[in-house]
mmCIF file of C-alpha atoms in Angstrom:
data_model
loop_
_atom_site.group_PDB
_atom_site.id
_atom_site.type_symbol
_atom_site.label_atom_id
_atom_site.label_comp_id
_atom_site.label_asym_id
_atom_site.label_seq_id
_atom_site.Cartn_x
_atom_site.Cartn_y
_atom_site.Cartn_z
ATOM 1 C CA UNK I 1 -6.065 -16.224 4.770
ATOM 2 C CA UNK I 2 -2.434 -16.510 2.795
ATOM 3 C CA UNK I 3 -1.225 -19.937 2.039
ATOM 4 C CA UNK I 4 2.284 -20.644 2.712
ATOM 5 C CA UNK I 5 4.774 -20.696 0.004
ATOM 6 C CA UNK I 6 5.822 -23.939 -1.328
ATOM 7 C CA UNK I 7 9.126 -24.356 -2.679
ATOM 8 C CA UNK I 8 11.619 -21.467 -3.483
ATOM 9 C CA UNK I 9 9.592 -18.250 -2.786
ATOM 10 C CA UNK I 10 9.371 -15.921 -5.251
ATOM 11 C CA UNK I 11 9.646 -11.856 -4.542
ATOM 12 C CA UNK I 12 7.669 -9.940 -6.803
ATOM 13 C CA UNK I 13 8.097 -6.489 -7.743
ATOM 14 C CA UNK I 14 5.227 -4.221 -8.740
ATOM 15 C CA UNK I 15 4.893 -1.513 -11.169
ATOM 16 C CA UNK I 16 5.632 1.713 -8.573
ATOM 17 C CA UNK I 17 3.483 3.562 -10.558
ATOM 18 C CA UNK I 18 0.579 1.272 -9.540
ATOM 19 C CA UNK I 19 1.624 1.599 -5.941
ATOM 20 C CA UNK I 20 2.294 5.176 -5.741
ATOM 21 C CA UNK I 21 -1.552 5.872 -7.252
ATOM 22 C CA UNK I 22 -3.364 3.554 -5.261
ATOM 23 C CA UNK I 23 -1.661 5.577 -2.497
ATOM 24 C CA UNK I 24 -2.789 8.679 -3.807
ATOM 25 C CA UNK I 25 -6.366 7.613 -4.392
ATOM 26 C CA UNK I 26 -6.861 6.270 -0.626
ATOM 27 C CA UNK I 27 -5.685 9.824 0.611
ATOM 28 C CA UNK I 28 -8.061 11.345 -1.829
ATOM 29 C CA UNK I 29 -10.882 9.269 -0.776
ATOM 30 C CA UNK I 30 -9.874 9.478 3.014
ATOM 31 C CA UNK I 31 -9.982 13.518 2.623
ATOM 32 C CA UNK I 32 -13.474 12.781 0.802
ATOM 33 C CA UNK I 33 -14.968 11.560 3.913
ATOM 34 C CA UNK I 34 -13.071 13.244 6.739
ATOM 35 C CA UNK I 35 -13.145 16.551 7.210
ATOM 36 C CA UNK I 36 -10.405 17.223 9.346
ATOM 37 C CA UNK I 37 -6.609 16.532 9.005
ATOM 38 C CA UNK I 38 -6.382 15.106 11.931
ATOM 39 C CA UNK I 39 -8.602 12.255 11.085
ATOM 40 C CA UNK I 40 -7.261 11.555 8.147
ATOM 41 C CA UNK I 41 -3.888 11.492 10.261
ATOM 42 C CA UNK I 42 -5.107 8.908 12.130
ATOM 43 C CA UNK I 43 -6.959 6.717 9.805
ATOM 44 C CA UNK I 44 -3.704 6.202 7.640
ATOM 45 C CA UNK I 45 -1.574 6.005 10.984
ATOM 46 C CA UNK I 46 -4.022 3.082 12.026
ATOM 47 C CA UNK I 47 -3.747 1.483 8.374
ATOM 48 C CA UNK I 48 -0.127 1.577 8.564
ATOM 49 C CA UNK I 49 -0.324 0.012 11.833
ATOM 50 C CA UNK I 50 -2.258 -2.596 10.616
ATOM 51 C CA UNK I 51 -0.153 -3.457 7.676
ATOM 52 C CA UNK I 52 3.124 -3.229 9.688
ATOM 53 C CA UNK I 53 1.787 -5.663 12.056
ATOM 54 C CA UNK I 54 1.892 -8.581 9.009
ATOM 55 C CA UNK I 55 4.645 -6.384 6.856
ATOM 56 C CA UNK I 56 7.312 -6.843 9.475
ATOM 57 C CA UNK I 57 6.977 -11.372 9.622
ATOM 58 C CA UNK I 58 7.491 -11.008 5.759
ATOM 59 C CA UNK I 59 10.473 -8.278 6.212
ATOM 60 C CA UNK I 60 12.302 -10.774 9.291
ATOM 61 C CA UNK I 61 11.527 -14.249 6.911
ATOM 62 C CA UNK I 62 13.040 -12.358 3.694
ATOM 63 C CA UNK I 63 15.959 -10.619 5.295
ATOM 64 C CA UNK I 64 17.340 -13.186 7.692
ATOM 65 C CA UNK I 65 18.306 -10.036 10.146
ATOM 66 C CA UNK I 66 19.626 -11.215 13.363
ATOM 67 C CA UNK I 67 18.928 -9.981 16.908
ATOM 68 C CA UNK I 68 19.353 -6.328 17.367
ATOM 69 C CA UNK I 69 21.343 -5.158 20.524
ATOM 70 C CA UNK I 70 20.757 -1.261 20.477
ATOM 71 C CA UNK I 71 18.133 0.964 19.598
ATOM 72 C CA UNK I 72 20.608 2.443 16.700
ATOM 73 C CA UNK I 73 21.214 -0.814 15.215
ATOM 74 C CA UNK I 74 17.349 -1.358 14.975
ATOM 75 C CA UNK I 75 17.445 2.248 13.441
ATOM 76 C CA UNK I 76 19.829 1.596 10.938
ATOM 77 C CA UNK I 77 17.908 -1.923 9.662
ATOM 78 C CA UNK I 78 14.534 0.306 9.173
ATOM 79 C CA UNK I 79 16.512 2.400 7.136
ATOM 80 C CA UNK I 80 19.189 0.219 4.845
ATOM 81 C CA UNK I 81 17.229 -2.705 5.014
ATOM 82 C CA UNK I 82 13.407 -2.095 5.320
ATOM 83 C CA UNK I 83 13.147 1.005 3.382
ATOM 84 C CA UNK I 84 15.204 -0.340 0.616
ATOM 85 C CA UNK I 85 13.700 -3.289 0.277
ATOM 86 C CA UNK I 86 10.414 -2.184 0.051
ATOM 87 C CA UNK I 87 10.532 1.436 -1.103
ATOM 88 C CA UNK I 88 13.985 1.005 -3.051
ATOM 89 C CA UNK I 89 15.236 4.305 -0.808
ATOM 90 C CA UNK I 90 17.516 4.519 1.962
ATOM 91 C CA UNK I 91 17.164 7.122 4.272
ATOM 92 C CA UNK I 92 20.168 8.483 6.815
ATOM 93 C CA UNK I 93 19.822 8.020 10.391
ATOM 94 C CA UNK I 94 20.503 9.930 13.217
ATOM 95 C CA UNK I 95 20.336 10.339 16.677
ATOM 96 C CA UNK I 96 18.437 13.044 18.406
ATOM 97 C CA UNK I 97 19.257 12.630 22.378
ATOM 98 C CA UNK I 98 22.148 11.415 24.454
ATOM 99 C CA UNK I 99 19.911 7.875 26.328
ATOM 100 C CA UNK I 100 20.138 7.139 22.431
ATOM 101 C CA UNK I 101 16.436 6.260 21.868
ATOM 102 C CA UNK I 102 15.160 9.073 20.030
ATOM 103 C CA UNK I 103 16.351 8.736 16.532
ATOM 104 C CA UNK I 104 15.293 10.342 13.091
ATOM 105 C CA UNK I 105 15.184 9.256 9.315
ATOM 106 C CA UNK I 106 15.587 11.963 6.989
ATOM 107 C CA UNK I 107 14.096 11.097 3.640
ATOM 108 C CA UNK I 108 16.205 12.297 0.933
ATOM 109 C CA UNK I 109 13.501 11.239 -1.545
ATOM 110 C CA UNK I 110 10.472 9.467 -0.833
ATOM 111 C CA UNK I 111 8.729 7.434 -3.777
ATOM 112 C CA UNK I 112 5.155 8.401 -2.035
ATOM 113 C CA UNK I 113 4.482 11.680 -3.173
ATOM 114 C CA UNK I 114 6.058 11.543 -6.847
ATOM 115 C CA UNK I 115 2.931 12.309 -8.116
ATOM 116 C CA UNK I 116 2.118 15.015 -5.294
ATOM 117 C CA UNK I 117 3.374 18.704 -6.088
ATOM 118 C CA UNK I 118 0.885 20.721 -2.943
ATOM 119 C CA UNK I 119 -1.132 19.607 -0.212
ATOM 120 C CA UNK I 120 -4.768 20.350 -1.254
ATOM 121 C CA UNK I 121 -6.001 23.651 0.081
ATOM 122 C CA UNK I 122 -7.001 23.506 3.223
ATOM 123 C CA UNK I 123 -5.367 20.418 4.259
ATOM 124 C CA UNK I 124 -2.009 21.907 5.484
ATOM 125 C CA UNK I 125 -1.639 19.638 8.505
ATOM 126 C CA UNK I 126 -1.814 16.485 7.028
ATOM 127 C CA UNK I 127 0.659 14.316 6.805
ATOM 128 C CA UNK I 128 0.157 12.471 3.102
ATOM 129 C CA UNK I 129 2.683 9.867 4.167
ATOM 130 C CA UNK I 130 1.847 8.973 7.737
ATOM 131 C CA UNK I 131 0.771 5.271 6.647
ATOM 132 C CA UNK I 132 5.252 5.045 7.032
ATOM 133 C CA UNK I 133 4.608 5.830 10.449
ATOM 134 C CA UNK I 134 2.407 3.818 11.521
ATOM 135 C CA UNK I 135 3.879 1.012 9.475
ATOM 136 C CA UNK I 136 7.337 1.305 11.334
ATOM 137 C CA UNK I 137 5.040 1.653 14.363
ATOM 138 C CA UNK I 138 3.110 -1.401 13.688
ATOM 139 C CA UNK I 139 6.410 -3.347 13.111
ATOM 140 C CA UNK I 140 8.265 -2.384 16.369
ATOM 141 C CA UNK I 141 5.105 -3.641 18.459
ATOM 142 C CA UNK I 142 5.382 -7.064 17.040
ATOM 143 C CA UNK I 143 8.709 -7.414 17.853
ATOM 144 C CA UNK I 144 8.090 -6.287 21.310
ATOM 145 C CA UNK I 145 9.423 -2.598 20.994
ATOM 146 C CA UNK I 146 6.989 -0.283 21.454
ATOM 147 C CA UNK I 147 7.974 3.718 19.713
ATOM 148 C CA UNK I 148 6.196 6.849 18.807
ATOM 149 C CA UNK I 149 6.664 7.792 15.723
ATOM 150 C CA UNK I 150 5.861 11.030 13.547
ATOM 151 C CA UNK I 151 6.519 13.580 11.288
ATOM 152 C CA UNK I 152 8.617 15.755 12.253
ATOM 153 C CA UNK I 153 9.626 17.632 9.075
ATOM 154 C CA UNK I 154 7.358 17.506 5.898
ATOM 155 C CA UNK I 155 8.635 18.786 2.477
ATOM 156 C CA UNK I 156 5.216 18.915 1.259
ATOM 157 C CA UNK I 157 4.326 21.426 3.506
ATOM 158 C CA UNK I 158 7.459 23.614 3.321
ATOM 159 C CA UNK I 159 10.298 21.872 4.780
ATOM 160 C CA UNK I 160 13.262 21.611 3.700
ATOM 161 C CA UNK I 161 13.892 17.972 4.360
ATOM 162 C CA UNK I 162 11.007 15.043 5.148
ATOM 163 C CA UNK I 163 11.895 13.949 8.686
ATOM 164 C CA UNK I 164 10.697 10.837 10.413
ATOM 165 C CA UNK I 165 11.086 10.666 14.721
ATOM 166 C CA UNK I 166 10.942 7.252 15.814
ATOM 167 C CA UNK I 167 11.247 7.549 19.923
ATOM 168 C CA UNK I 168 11.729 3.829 21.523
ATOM 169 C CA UNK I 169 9.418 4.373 24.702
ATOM 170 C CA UNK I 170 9.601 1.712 27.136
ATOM 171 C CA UNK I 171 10.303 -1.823 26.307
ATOM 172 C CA UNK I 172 6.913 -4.022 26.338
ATOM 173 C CA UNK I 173 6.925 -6.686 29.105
ATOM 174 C CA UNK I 174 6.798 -9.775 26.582
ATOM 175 C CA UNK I 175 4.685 -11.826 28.843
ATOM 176 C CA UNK I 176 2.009 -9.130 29.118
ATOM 177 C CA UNK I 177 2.319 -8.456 25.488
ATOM 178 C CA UNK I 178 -1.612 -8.400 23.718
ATOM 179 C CA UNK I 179 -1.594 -7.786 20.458
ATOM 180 C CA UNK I 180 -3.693 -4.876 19.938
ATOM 181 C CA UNK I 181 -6.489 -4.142 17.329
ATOM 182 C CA UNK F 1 10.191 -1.030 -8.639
ATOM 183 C CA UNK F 2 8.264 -1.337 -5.304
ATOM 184 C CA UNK F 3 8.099 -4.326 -3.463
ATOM 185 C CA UNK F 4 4.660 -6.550 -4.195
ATOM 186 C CA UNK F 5 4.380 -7.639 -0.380
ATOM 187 C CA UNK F 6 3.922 -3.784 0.738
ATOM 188 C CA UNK F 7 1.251 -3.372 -2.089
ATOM 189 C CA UNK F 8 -0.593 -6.367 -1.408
ATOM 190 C CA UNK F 9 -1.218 -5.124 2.411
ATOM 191 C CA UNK F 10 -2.018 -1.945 1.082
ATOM 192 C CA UNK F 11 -5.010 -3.269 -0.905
ATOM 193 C CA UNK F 12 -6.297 -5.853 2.008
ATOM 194 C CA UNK F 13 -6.359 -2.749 4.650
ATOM 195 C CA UNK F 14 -7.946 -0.933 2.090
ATOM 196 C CA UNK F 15 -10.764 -2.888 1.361
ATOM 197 C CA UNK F 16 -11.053 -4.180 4.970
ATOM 198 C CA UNK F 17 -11.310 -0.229 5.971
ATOM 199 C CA UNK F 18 -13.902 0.651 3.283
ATOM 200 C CA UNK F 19 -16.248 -2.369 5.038
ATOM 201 C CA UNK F 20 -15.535 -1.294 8.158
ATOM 202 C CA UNK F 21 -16.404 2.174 7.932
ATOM 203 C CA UNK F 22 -19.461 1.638 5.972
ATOM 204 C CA UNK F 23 -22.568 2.461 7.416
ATOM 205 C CA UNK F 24 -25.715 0.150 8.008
ATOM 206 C CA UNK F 25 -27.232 -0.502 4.269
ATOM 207 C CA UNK F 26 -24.127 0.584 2.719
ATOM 208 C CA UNK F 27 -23.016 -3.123 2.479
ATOM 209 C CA UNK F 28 -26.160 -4.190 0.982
ATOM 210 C CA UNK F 29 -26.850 -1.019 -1.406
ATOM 211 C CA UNK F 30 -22.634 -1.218 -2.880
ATOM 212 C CA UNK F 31 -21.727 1.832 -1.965
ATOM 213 C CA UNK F 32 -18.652 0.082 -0.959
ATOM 214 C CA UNK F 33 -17.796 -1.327 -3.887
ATOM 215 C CA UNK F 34 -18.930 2.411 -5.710
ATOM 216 C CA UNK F 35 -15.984 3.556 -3.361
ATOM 217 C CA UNK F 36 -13.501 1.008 -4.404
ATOM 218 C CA UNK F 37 -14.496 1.357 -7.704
ATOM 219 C CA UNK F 38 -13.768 5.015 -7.650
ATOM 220 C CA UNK F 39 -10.495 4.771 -6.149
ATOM 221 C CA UNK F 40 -9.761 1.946 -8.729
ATOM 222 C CA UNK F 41 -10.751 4.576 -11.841
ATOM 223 C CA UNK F 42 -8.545 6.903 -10.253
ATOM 224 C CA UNK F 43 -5.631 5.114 -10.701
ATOM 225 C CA UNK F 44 -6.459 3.403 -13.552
ATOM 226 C CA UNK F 45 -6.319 6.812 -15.439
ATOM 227 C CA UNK F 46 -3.049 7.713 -14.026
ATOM 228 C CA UNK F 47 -1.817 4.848 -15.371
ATOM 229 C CA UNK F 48 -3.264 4.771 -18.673
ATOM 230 C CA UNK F 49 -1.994 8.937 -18.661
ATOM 231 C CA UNK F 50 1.857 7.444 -18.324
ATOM 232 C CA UNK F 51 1.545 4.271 -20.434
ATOM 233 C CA UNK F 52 -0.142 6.265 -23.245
ATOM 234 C CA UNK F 53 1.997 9.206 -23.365
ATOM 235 C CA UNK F 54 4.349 8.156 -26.314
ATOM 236 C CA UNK F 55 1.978 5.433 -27.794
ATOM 237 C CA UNK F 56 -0.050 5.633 -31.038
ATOM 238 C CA UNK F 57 -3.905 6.613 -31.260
ATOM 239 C CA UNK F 58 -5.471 3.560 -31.159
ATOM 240 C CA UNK F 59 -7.700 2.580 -33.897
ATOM 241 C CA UNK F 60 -10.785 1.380 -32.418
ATOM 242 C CA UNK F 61 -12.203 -0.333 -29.343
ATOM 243 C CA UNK F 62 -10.658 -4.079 -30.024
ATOM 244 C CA UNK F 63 -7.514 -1.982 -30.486
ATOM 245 C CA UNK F 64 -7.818 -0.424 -27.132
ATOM 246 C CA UNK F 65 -8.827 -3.990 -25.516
ATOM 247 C CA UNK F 66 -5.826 -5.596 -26.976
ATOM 248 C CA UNK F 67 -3.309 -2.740 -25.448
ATOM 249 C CA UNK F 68 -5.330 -3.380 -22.036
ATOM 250 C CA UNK F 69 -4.847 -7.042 -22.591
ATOM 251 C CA UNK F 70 -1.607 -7.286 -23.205
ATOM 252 C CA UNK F 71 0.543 -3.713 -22.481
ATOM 253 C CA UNK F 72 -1.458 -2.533 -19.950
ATOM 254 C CA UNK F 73 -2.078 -5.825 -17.793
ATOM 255 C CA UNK F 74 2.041 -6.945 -18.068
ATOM 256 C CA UNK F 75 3.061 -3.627 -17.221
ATOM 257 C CA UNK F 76 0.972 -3.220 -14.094
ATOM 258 C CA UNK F 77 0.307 -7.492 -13.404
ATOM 259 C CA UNK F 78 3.491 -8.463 -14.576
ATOM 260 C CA UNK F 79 1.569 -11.285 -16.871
ATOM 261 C CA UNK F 80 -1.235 -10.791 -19.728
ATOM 262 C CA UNK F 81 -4.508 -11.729 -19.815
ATOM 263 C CA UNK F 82 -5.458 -14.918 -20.482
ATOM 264 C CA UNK F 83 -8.508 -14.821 -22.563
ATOM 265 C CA UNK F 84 -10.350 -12.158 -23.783
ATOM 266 C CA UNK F 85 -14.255 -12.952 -25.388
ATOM 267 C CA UNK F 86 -16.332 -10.440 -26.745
ATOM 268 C CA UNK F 87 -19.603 -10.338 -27.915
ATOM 269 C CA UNK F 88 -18.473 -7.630 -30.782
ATOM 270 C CA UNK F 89 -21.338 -5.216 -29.357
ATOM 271 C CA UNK F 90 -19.457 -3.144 -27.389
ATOM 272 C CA UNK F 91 -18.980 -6.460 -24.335
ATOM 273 C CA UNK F 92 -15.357 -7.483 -23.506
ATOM 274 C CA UNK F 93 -15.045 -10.520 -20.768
ATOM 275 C CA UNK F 94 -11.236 -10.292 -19.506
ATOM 276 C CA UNK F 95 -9.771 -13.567 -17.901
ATOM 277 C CA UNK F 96 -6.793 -13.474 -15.449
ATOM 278 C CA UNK F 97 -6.214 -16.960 -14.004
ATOM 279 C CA UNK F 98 -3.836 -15.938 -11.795
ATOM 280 C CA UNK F 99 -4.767 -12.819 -10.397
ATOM 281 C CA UNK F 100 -2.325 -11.238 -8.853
ATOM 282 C CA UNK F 101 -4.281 -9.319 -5.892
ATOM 283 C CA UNK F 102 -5.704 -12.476 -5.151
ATOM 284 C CA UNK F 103 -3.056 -15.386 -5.332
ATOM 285 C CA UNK F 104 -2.384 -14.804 -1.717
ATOM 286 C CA UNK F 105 -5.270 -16.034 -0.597
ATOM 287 C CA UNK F 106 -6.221 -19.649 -0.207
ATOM 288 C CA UNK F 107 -8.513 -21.664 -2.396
ATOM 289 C CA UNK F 108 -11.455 -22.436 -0.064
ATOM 290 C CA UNK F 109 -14.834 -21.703 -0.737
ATOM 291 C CA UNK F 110 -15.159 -19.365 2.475
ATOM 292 C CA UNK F 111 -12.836 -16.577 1.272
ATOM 293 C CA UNK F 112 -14.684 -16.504 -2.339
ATOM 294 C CA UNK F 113 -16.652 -13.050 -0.617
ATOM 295 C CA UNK F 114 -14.216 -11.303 0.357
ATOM 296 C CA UNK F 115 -12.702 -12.073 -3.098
ATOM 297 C CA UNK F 116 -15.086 -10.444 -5.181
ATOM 298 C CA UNK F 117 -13.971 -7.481 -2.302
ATOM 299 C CA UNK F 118 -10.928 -7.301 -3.735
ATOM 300 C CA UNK F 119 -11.355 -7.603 -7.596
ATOM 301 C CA UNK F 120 -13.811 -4.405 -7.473
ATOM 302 C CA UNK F 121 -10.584 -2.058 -7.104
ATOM 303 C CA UNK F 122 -9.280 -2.241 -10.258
ATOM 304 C CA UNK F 123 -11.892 -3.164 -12.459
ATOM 305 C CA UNK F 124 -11.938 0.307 -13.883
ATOM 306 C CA UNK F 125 -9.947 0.861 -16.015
ATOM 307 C CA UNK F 126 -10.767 3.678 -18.524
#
């Protein structure tokens, strides 16, 4: 559907307010029509999957990032590139196990839930922000790197810090690679 | 500032979800666009809530159209509207010809559906 760009591309900014409450309204309406958290879990994990999937050939085209050699360097480009680039944050990396592929963000502020002070009642295992994960999710496939990644700390529901797990599973065989729905 | 490209996606998987989860009929009777409607109102008050805050009452309707027009449209569209007609009875026709949420996609006749998809979110604006 999207026409290439002719000439010298231009990056737009947005207003952040605009993006924050569109954000805000597709949680509300998602907790509207599913009753339990974990639905709504997995609706915004698959929408973040789904915008990852195009997000990350705009991210590579803008950022000119060359080839990654370690699971930490990959790490650190979600974090001072990706994040601030698109979320104006940068979050602080580190790693979780000694084979060096379980790694975690740790979001000293995240621009998603300005607006947000509680979790509505009765919703106390959602995760408001899990479109992230499934964005960085979606974005790893693509590039042949397939990861699990959650929540593992939420402020909104009590924690002290909002943490992000990003676990590089096995690395997908590139000729078998199908890009999945 | 956040980046447009993020936003943008945002939107499409939006509206693409809302169609995709509707029911049989739902198309037809526009009870998705009711939805996207809804979530557009919702964040068209924020909005209006923050812009507002420190600004004058406004006057009277054509006072309220010209903030929407100009204020209200740059701040959030980065550009103003174009041309604004009005029957003076209470019927405002906004023109944007460059819509933001919609310069992305390409100019052929196919797409102009799923167009009208994506104006629906934020047409209300209170």
């Amino acid at each position: 559907m999207s026409r290439p760009a002719h000439g010298r591309p231009e990056y737009h900014k947005i207003n952040k307010d605009l993006f924050v409450l569109t954000y805000g309204a597709l949680v509300a309406q998602l907790c509207k029509d599913y009753e339990k958290d974990e639905d709504v879990n997995k609706y915004l994990d698959k929408m973040g999957y789904g915008i990852g999937t195009r997000l990350v050939e705009d991210f590579l085209a803008r950022s000119c990032v060359g080839r990654c050699h370690s699971y930490s360097e990959i790490t650190d480009i979600i974090a001072q590139v990706a994040f601030k680039m698109y979320l104006g944050i940068t979050p602080s990396v580190t790693c979780n196990n000694s084979s060096r592929n379980e790694f975690s963000l740790i979001l000293d502020k995240n621009p998603l839930v300005e607006f947000v002070e509680e979790l509505p009642a009765g919703r106390s295992s959602l995760c408001y922000c899990n479109l992230l994960c499934g964005i960085i999710r979606g974005a790893l496939e693509m590039v042949h790197l397939a990861a699990d990644v959650t929540f593992l700390q939420d402020r909104l529901k009590g924690d002290s810090v909002t943490e992000i797990g990003i676990t590089f599973l096995k690395k997908l065989d590139e000729k078998k690679y199908r890009r999945k729905k | 500032m956040a980046d447009e490209a993020l936003f943008l996606l945002l939107h499409n998987e939006m509206v693409s979800g809302v169609y995709k989860s509707a029911e049989q009929g739902e198309v037809e009777n526009g009870r998705c666009i009711t939805k996207l409607e809804n979530m557009g109102f919702r964040v068209g008050q924020g909005l209006i809530e923050r812009f507002t805050k420190d600004t004058a009452r406004f006057k009277d309707e054509l006072d309220i159209m010209k903030f929407i027009c100009k204020d209200f449209w740059t701040t959030v569209f980065k550009k103003q509207i174009d041309n604004l007609r009005t029957n003076h009875q209470g019927i405002y026709v906004l023109q944007d010809n460059k819509f933001r949420l919609l310069t992305q996609m390409s100019a052929g006749k196919q797409y102009l559906e799923h167009a009208s998809k994506l104006t629906n979110f934020n047409i209300d604006v209170p």
